[in-house]
CSV table of C-alpha atoms in Angstrom, one decimal:
chain,number,residue,atom,x,y,z
T,46,MET,CA,108.8,125.2,30.4
T,47,SER,CA,106.5,126.5,33.2
T,48,ARG,CA,107.2,129.6,35.5
T,49,LEU,CA,106.4,127.3,38.5
T,50,ALA,CA,108.8,124.5,40.4
T,51,GLN,CA,112.1,125.8,38.8
T,52,THR,CA,115.3,124.4,40.4
T,53,ALA,CA,118.4,127.0,40.6
T,54,GLY,CA,121.9,125.9,40.3
T,55,LEU,CA,121.5,122.7,38.0
T,56,THR,CA,124.4,121.6,35.7
T,57,ASP,CA,124.2,121.4,32.0
T,58,ILE,CA,123.9,117.8,32.0
T,59,GLN,CA,121.0,117.7,34.7
T,60,GLN,CA,119.2,120.2,32.6
T,61,GLU,CA,119.6,118.0,29.6
T,62,ILE,CA,118.3,115.1,31.4
T,63,LEU,CA,115.2,116.9,32.8
T,64,SER,CA,114.6,118.2,29.2
T,65,THR,CA,114.8,114.9,27.8
T,66,VAL,CA,112.5,113.3,30.4
T,67,ARG,CA,109.8,116.3,30.2
T,68,ASP,CA,109.7,115.8,26.2
T,69,PHE,CA,109.2,112.1,26.8
T,70,VAL,CA,106.4,112.5,29.2
T,71,ASP,CA,104.6,115.1,27.0
T,72,LYS,CA,104.7,112.9,24.1
T,73,GLU,CA,104.8,109.5,25.3
T,74,ILE,CA,103.1,109.3,28.6
T,75,ILE,CA,100.2,112.1,29.0
T,76,PRO,CA,98.7,111.0,25.8
T,77,VAL,CA,97.8,107.6,26.7
T,78,ALA,CA,98.1,107.4,30.6
T,79,THR,CA,94.3,108.0,31.2
T,80,GLU,CA,93.2,105.3,28.7
T,81,LEU,CA,95.8,102.8,30.1
T,82,GLU,CA,94.8,103.7,33.8
T,83,HIS,CA,91.3,103.2,33.3
T,84,ARG,CA,92.2,99.8,31.5
T,85,ASP,CA,94.4,99.1,34.6
T,86,GLU,CA,97.0,97.8,32.0
T,87,TYR,CA,100.6,97.7,32.6
T,88,PRO,CA,102.4,100.5,30.6
T,89,GLN,CA,105.1,98.2,29.1
T,90,GLN,CA,105.7,100.5,26.0
T,91,ILE,CA,106.3,103.4,28.5
T,92,VAL,CA,108.7,101.2,30.6
T,93,ASP,CA,110.6,100.2,27.5
T,94,GLY,CA,111.1,103.9,26.6
T,95,LEU,CA,112.5,104.5,29.9
T,96,LYS,CA,114.7,101.8,29.8
T,97,GLU,CA,116.2,103.2,26.5
T,98,LEU,CA,116.6,106.6,28.0
T,99,GLY,CA,118.7,104.9,30.9
T,100,LEU,CA,116.5,105.7,33.7
T,101,PHE,CA,116.7,102.4,35.5
T,102,GLY,CA,120.3,103.2,36.2
T,103,LEU,CA,120.0,107.0,36.9
T,104,MET,CA,121.7,106.8,40.2
T,105,ILE,CA,123.6,103.4,40.0
T,106,PRO,CA,127.4,104.3,39.7
T,107,GLU,CA,129.1,104.6,36.4
T,108,GLU,CA,131.3,101.6,37.2
T,109,TYR,CA,128.2,99.3,37.0
T,110,GLY,CA,126.7,100.6,33.8
T,111,GLY,CA,124.5,103.4,35.5
T,112,LEU,CA,124.6,107.1,35.1
T,113,GLY,CA,125.8,108.0,38.5
T,114,GLU,CA,123.4,110.7,38.9
T,115,SER,CA,122.4,112.5,42.3
T,116,LEU,CA,119.4,112.1,44.4
T,117,LEU,CA,118.3,115.5,43.1
T,118,THR,CA,118.6,114.6,39.6
T,119,TYR,CA,116.5,111.5,40.3
T,120,ALA,CA,114.0,113.2,42.2
T,121,LEU,CA,113.3,116.0,39.5
T,122,CYS,CA,112.9,113.1,37.2
T,123,VAL,CA,110.4,111.4,39.2
T,124,GLU,CA,108.6,114.7,39.5
T,125,GLU,CA,108.3,115.0,35.7
T,126,ILE,CA,107.2,111.4,35.2
T,127,ALA,CA,104.6,111.8,38.2
T,128,ARG,CA,103.3,114.8,36.4
T,129,GLY,CA,102.6,112.5,33.5
T,130,TRP,CA,101.2,109.4,35.3
T,131,MET,CA,102.1,108.7,38.9
T,132,SER,CA,102.0,105.0,38.5
T,133,VAL,CA,105.1,105.0,36.1
T,134,SER,CA,107.2,106.7,38.9
T,135,GLY,CA,106.0,104.0,41.2
T,136,ILE,CA,107.4,101.3,38.7
T,137,ILE,CA,110.9,103.0,38.9
T,138,ASN,CA,110.7,104.0,42.6
T,139,THR,CA,110.8,100.5,44.0
T,140,HIS,CA,113.5,99.4,41.6
T,141,PHE,CA,115.6,102.5,42.6
T,142,ILE,CA,115.3,101.8,46.4
T,143,VAL,CA,116.6,98.4,46.0
T,144,ALA,CA,119.5,99.6,43.8
T,145,TYR,CA,120.2,102.1,46.4
T,146,MET,CA,120.1,99.5,49.3
T,147,LEU,CA,122.6,97.3,47.3
T,148,LYS,CA,125.0,100.2,46.5
T,149,GLN,CA,125.0,101.3,50.0
T,150,HIS,CA,124.7,98.0,51.8
T,151,GLY,CA,125.3,95.1,49.4
T,152,THR,CA,128.7,92.9,49.5
T,153,GLN,CA,130.8,93.5,46.6
T,154,GLU,CA,129.7,90.1,45.0
T,155,GLN,CA,126.1,91.3,45.3
T,156,LYS,CA,126.8,94.6,43.6
T,157,ASP,CA,128.7,92.9,40.8
T,158,THR,CA,126.0,90.4,40.4
T,159,PHE,CA,122.9,92.6,40.4
T,160,LEU,CA,123.8,96.2,39.7
T,161,PRO,CA,125.0,96.2,36.0
T,162,ARG,CA,121.7,94.2,35.3
T,163,MET,CA,119.5,96.8,37.3
T,164,ALA,CA,121.1,99.7,35.4
T,165,ALA,CA,120.3,98.2,31.9
T,166,GLY,CA,116.7,97.3,33.4
T,167,GLU,CA,117.1,93.8,32.9
T,168,VAL,CA,116.7,92.9,36.6
T,169,ARG,CA,113.8,94.9,37.8
T,170,GLY,CA,113.7,95.6,41.7
T,171,ALA,CA,111.0,95.4,44.4
T,172,PHE,CA,111.1,95.7,48.2
T,173,SER,CA,108.9,94.3,50.9
T,174,MET,CA,108.2,95.2,54.5
T,175,SER,CA,104.4,95.5,55.2
T,176,GLU,CA,102.4,92.6,56.2
T,177,PRO,CA,98.7,92.2,56.3
T,178,ALA,CA,98.4,92.7,60.1
T,179,LEU,CA,100.6,95.7,60.3
T,180,GLY,CA,101.3,98.8,58.3
T,181,SER,CA,103.6,101.5,60.0
T,182,ASP,CA,104.6,99.2,62.9
T,183,VAL,CA,107.6,97.5,60.9
T,184,SER,CA,108.8,96.2,64.4
T,185,ALA,CA,105.8,93.8,64.5
T,186,ILE,CA,106.9,91.8,61.5
T,187,THR,CA,106.2,88.2,61.7
T,188,SER,CA,107.8,86.8,58.5
T,189,LYS,CA,111.0,84.6,59.5
T,190,GLY,CA,114.1,83.4,58.1
T,191,VAL,CA,115.8,80.5,59.8
T,192,LYS,CA,119.2,79.5,59.2
T,193,ASP,CA,119.3,75.8,57.8
T,194,GLY,CA,123.0,74.8,56.8
T,195,ASP,CA,124.2,77.1,53.9
T,196,GLU,CA,120.7,78.5,53.3
T,197,TYR,CA,117.7,80.4,55.2
T,198,VAL,CA,114.3,79.1,55.2
T,199,LEU,CA,111.7,82.0,54.7
T,200,ASN,CA,108.1,81.7,55.8
T,201,GLY,CA,105.5,84.5,56.1
T,202,GLN,CA,103.0,86.6,54.1
T,203,LYS,CA,103.9,90.1,52.9
T,204,MET,CA,101.5,92.7,51.6
T,205,TRP,CA,101.4,95.9,49.4
T,206,LEU,CA,104.3,95.0,47.3
T,207,THR,CA,104.5,97.4,44.5
T,208,ASN,CA,106.0,95.7,41.2
T,209,GLY,CA,105.3,92.5,42.9
T,210,GLY,CA,104.3,90.6,39.4
T,211,THR,CA,106.8,92.4,37.1
T,212,SER,CA,109.9,92.4,39.4
T,213,THR,CA,112.8,89.9,39.4
T,214,LEU,CA,114.6,90.8,42.5
T,215,VAL,CA,112.9,91.6,45.8
T,216,ALA,CA,114.4,92.8,49.0
T,217,VAL,CA,112.5,91.2,51.7
T,218,LEU,CA,112.6,92.3,55.4
T,219,CYS,CA,112.2,89.3,57.8
T,220,ARG,CA,112.7,88.5,61.3
T,221,SER,CA,115.8,86.3,61.9
T,222,ASP,CA,116.7,85.4,65.5
T,223,GLU,CA,119.8,83.7,64.7
T,224,GLY,CA,122.9,85.2,66.7
T,225,HIS,CA,120.7,87.4,68.7
T,226,PRO,CA,119.6,86.4,72.0
T,227,GLU,CA,116.2,86.3,73.8
T,228,GLY,CA,114.9,90.0,74.6
T,229,THR,CA,117.1,91.5,71.7
T,230,ALA,CA,115.2,94.7,70.5
T,231,PRO,CA,113.0,93.8,67.4
T,232,HIS,CA,114.4,96.1,65.2
T,233,LYS,CA,118.0,94.5,65.8
T,234,SER,CA,116.7,91.1,65.0
T,235,MET,CA,115.9,91.6,61.5
T,236,THR,CA,117.3,90.9,58.1
T,237,THR,CA,117.0,91.9,54.5
T,238,PHE,CA,117.0,89.0,52.0
T,239,LEU,CA,117.7,89.3,48.3
T,240,VAL,CA,115.0,87.1,46.6
T,241,GLU,CA,115.4,86.4,43.0
T,242,LYS,CA,112.2,85.3,41.2
T,243,GLU,CA,110.8,84.9,37.6
T,244,PRO,CA,108.0,87.7,36.7
T,245,GLY,CA,104.3,86.7,36.8
T,246,PHE,CA,101.9,85.5,39.2
T,247,GLY,CA,101.2,82.2,41.0
T,248,GLU,CA,104.1,80.2,42.2
T,249,VAL,CA,107.1,82.0,40.8
T,250,ARG,CA,109.8,79.9,42.5
T,251,PRO,CA,109.7,76.9,44.8
T,252,GLY,CA,108.1,78.1,48.1
T,253,LEU,CA,107.2,81.8,46.8
T,254,THR,CA,103.7,82.7,45.4
T,255,ILE,CA,102.6,86.0,44.2
T,256,PRO,CA,98.7,85.5,44.3
T,257,GLY,CA,97.8,88.3,41.8
T,258,LYS,CA,97.1,92.1,41.6
T,259,ILE,CA,95.3,93.9,44.2
T,260,ASP,CA,92.3,95.9,42.7
T,261,LYS,CA,92.7,99.6,43.8
T,262,MET,CA,91.0,102.9,43.8
T,263,GLY,CA,93.9,104.5,41.8
T,264,TYR,CA,97.4,103.9,41.2
T,265,LYS,CA,96.6,101.5,38.5
T,266,GLY,CA,98.6,100.0,35.8
T,267,VAL,CA,101.4,99.3,38.2
T,268,ASP,CA,100.9,96.0,40.0
T,269,THR,CA,100.4,95.9,43.7
T,270,THR,CA,100.6,92.3,45.3
T,271,GLU,CA,100.9,90.0,48.3
T,272,LEU,CA,104.0,88.0,48.6
T,273,ILE,CA,103.6,84.4,50.3
T,274,MET,CA,106.7,82.6,51.4
T,275,ASP,CA,106.2,79.0,52.4
T,276,GLY,CA,109.4,76.9,52.9
T,277,LEU,CA,111.3,79.5,50.6
T,278,ARG,CA,115.0,78.4,50.4
T,279,ILE,CA,117.5,81.5,50.1
T,280,PRO,CA,121.3,80.9,49.9
T,281,ALA,CA,123.2,82.6,52.8
T,282,ASN,CA,125.0,84.9,50.4
T,283,ARG,CA,121.6,86.4,49.6
T,284,VAL,CA,121.6,88.1,53.0
T,285,LEU,CA,122.0,91.9,52.1
T,286,GLY,CA,125.4,92.9,53.2
T,287,GLY,CA,126.3,89.2,54.5
T,288,VAL,CA,125.5,90.0,58.0
T,289,THR,CA,122.1,89.3,59.9
T,290,GLY,CA,120.4,91.7,62.1
T,291,ARG,CA,121.0,94.8,59.9
T,292,GLY,CA,117.9,94.7,57.9
T,293,PHE,CA,115.9,97.5,59.8
T,294,TYR,CA,118.4,100.0,59.2
T,295,GLN,CA,119.2,99.1,55.6
T,296,MET,CA,115.2,99.4,54.9
T,297,MET,CA,115.1,102.7,56.6
T,298,ASP,CA,117.8,104.1,54.6
T,299,GLY,CA,116.1,102.8,51.4
T,300,VAL,CA,112.8,104.4,52.8
T,301,GLU,CA,114.4,107.8,53.6
T,302,VAL,CA,115.4,108.3,49.9
T,303,GLY,CA,112.0,106.9,49.0
T,304,ARG,CA,110.4,109.7,50.9
T,305,VAL,CA,112.0,112.3,48.8
T,306,ASN,CA,110.7,110.2,45.9
T,307,VAL,CA,107.1,110.3,47.3
T,308,ALA,CA,107.5,114.2,48.0
T,309,ALA,CA,108.7,114.5,44.3
T,310,ARG,CA,105.6,112.5,43.1
T,311,GLY,CA,103.5,114.7,45.0
T,312,CYS,CA,105.0,117.7,43.4
T,313,GLY,CA,104.6,116.2,40.1
T,314,VAL,CA,100.9,115.3,40.4
T,315,ALA,CA,100.1,118.9,42.0
T,316,GLN,CA,101.9,120.6,38.9
T,317,ARG,CA,99.8,118.6,36.4
T,318,ALA,CA,96.5,119.3,38.6
T,319,PHE,CA,97.5,123.2,38.3
T,320,GLU,CA,98.2,123.0,34.7
T,321,LEU,CA,94.7,121.4,34.1
T,322,GLY,CA,93.0,123.9,36.6
T,323,VAL,CA,94.6,127.0,35.1
T,324,SER,CA,93.9,125.9,31.5
T,325,TYR,CA,90.2,124.8,32.1
T,326,ALA,CA,89.6,128.2,34.0
T,327,GLN,CA,90.6,130.0,30.8
T,328,GLN,CA,88.4,128.1,28.6
T,329,ARG,CA,85.1,127.8,30.6
T,330,HIS,CA,82.8,130.7,30.4
T,331,THR,CA,80.1,131.7,32.9
T,332,PHE,CA,78.1,134.8,33.3
T,333,GLY,CA,79.8,136.2,30.1
T,334,LYS,CA,83.3,135.7,30.9
T,335,ALA,CA,86.1,132.9,31.6
T,336,ILE,CA,85.9,131.7,34.8
T,337,ALA,CA,89.6,132.6,35.4
T,338,GLN,CA,88.3,136.3,35.4
T,339,HIS,CA,86.2,135.7,38.5
T,340,GLN,CA,87.9,136.5,41.7
T,341,ALA,CA,86.8,133.3,43.4
T,342,ILE,CA,88.9,131.2,40.9
T,343,GLN,CA,91.9,133.7,40.8
T,344,PHE,CA,92.1,133.0,44.5
T,345,LYS,CA,92.0,129.2,44.0
T,346,LEU,CA,94.7,129.5,41.5
T,347,ALA,CA,97.0,131.8,43.5
T,348,GLU,CA,96.8,129.1,46.6
T,349,MET,CA,97.4,126.0,44.2
T,350,ALA,CA,100.5,127.8,42.6
T,351,THR,CA,101.8,128.8,46.0
T,352,LYS,CA,101.5,125.2,47.2
T,353,VAL,CA,103.3,123.9,44.1
T,354,GLU,CA,106.2,126.2,44.6
T,355,ALA,CA,106.5,125.5,48.5
T,356,ALA,CA,106.4,121.7,47.9
T,357,HIS,CA,109.0,121.7,45.2
T,358,ALA,CA,111.5,123.9,47.4
T,359,MET,CA,111.2,121.5,50.4
T,360,MET,CA,111.4,118.5,48.0
T,361,VAL,CA,114.6,120.2,46.5
T,362,ASN,CA,116.1,120.8,49.9
T,363,ALA,CA,115.6,117.4,51.2
T,364,ALA,CA,117.3,115.8,48.3
T,365,ARG,CA,120.3,118.2,48.3
T,366,LYS,CA,120.8,117.5,52.1
T,367,LYS,CA,121.1,113.8,51.4
T,368,ASP,CA,123.4,114.5,48.2
T,369,SER,CA,125.7,116.4,50.5
T,370,GLY,CA,126.2,113.5,52.9
T,371,GLU,CA,124.1,115.0,55.8
T,372,ARG,CA,121.2,113.3,57.7
T,373,ASN,CA,118.2,114.3,56.0
T,374,ASP,CA,115.3,112.3,57.9
T,375,LEU,CA,113.9,115.6,59.1
T,376,GLU,CA,113.9,117.4,55.8
T,377,ALA,CA,112.6,114.0,54.0
T,378,GLY,CA,109.9,113.8,56.4
T,379,MET,CA,108.8,117.4,56.1
T,380,ALA,CA,108.9,117.3,52.3
T,381,LYS,CA,106.9,114.0,52.0
T,382,TYR,CA,104.3,115.4,54.7
T,383,LEU,CA,104.0,118.8,52.9
T,384,ALA,CA,104.1,117.6,49.3
T,385,SER,CA,101.5,114.9,50.0
T,386,GLU,CA,99.0,117.1,51.7
T,387,TYR,CA,99.3,119.8,49.3
T,388,CYS,CA,99.1,117.7,46.4
T,389,LYS,CA,95.6,116.4,47.7
T,390,GLU,CA,94.5,120.1,48.3
T,391,VAL,CA,95.6,121.4,44.8
T,392,VAL,CA,94.1,118.2,42.9
T,393,GLU,CA,90.8,118.9,44.9
T,394,ASP,CA,90.9,122.7,43.9
T,395,ALA,CA,91.4,121.8,40.2
T,396,PHE,CA,88.6,119.3,40.6
T,397,ARG,CA,86.4,121.9,42.0
T,398,ILE,CA,87.4,124.4,39.2
T,399,HIS,CA,86.1,121.7,36.7
T,400,GLY,CA,82.9,121.8,38.3
T,401,GLY,CA,80.7,118.8,37.1
T,402,TYR,CA,83.1,117.8,34.4
T,403,GLY,CA,85.7,116.8,37.1
T,404,PHE,CA,83.5,113.9,37.9
T,405,SER,CA,83.6,112.6,34.3
T,406,LYS,CA,86.1,110.0,33.3
T,407,GLU,CA,86.6,111.7,30.2
T,408,TYR,CA,88.8,114.3,32.0
T,409,GLU,CA,92.2,114.0,33.3
T,410,ILE,CA,91.5,115.5,36.6
T,411,GLU,CA,89.2,112.5,37.6
T,412,ARG,CA,92.2,110.2,37.5
T,413,LEU,CA,94.4,112.6,39.5
T,414,TYR,CA,91.7,112.8,42.0
T,415,ARG,CA,91.9,109.1,42.7
T,416,GLU,CA,95.7,109.1,42.6
T,417,ALA,CA,96.6,111.7,45.1
T,418,PRO,CA,95.3,109.6,48.1
T,419,MET,CA,97.9,107.0,47.7
T,420,LEU,CA,100.7,109.6,48.5
T,421,LEU,CA,99.2,110.4,51.9
T,422,ILE,CA,100.1,106.8,53.2
T,423,GLY,CA,102.8,105.5,50.7
T,424,GLU,CA,106.3,105.4,52.4
T,425,GLY,CA,104.8,106.1,55.7
T,426,THR,CA,101.6,107.9,56.5
T,427,ALA,CA,101.2,111.6,57.4
T,428,GLU,CA,101.0,110.7,61.2
T,429,ILE,CA,104.3,108.6,60.9
T,430,GLN,CA,105.9,111.6,59.4
T,431,LYS,CA,104.8,113.9,61.9
T,432,MET,CA,106.1,111.5,64.6
T,433,ILE,CA,109.6,111.4,63.0
T,434,ILE,CA,109.5,115.4,62.6
T,435,GLY,CA,108.7,115.7,66.2
T,436,ARG,CA,111.1,113.5,67.5
T,437,ARG,CA,113.9,115.0,65.5
T,438,LEU,CA,113.0,118.6,66.6
T,439,LEU,CA,113.2,117.6,70.2
T,440,GLU,CA,116.5,116.1,69.5
T,441,GLU,CA,117.8,119.4,68.0
T,442,TYR,CA,116.1,121.7,70.3
T,443,ARG,CA,116.7,119.8,73.4
T,444,PHE,CA,115.9,122.0,76.5
T,445,GLN,CA,119.1,123.0,78.2
T,446,GLY,CA,117.9,123.5,81.7
């Protein structure tokens, strides 16, 4: 166990779960991650192993067959998994956000239908907000759900859907004007629809097409796709929570815990980059000694380790705040912003320590260098985080003149 990124006050159960996950990462993920990533291959064997460990039901309540663990336990597991290969943590994250949204906002029938199968990893979740013409501006969504008898008819195009091909349940955010008069604020006329589908690409159910994988710079292995709805019919009992107009709030609640997850991923990737850098620095020799003995490299290692430690502490704080039932959007935004920025910097320093070899696909740091940028934009860009942080600070420190 490393000296860095330790978490005080964990229970015996939490420590046992983390130890099991770290062992799995070291034995089953790190040895094969780079090879699978270069082939852009879905890590089916790894996913099956995580399913056996019960990680797909980590935060799902015990009454539905899950482990009923806290957000902190989940975030610490994600940190370990991302240390092995960030793409694997993405496969779990989208599933977890949908399960969390169902747990918090679903009708009893929706919970009973989906959560036990999600805990077992039989139903795999994905969620979809973004569209080709918008990223951070969620209020500009144009996909629509229109009531037609006992069903809704969905039309529109979605973008950047993680697990788009492999998932079997997608939470899709659409505009739904039914019951909302003209002039209603955009975020009050959105609805989350629970869309069941077959895994795969092409037309996966009538009116629903997953065109294929988007080819990406990094974050490979996990399938990122578009989603096209053309007359897709969804029964009314698949409106999340049973009432229209609440979709924006439901999604934002999911994204808030998702931000803790992205912070955890940043922590995990940064830890791995530090491990690679500190190890290489002790093996590589220049001017008659290991480069770790050069002050310039020691300064880099010192900065890297400090950033790893700071990001981990902020991520843990944000998770604990949410677990205690308090509002954590400020802390989650700060943790996500800091962890993703520090991750990029730590990875780049490890890359520099490797010198020319960092540019070679033979070395693991090359993969990390392509993966880190995704964290700067995933689950809300750095600029969006700063907007959220700034607004919340002005709420907290309102001038009393």
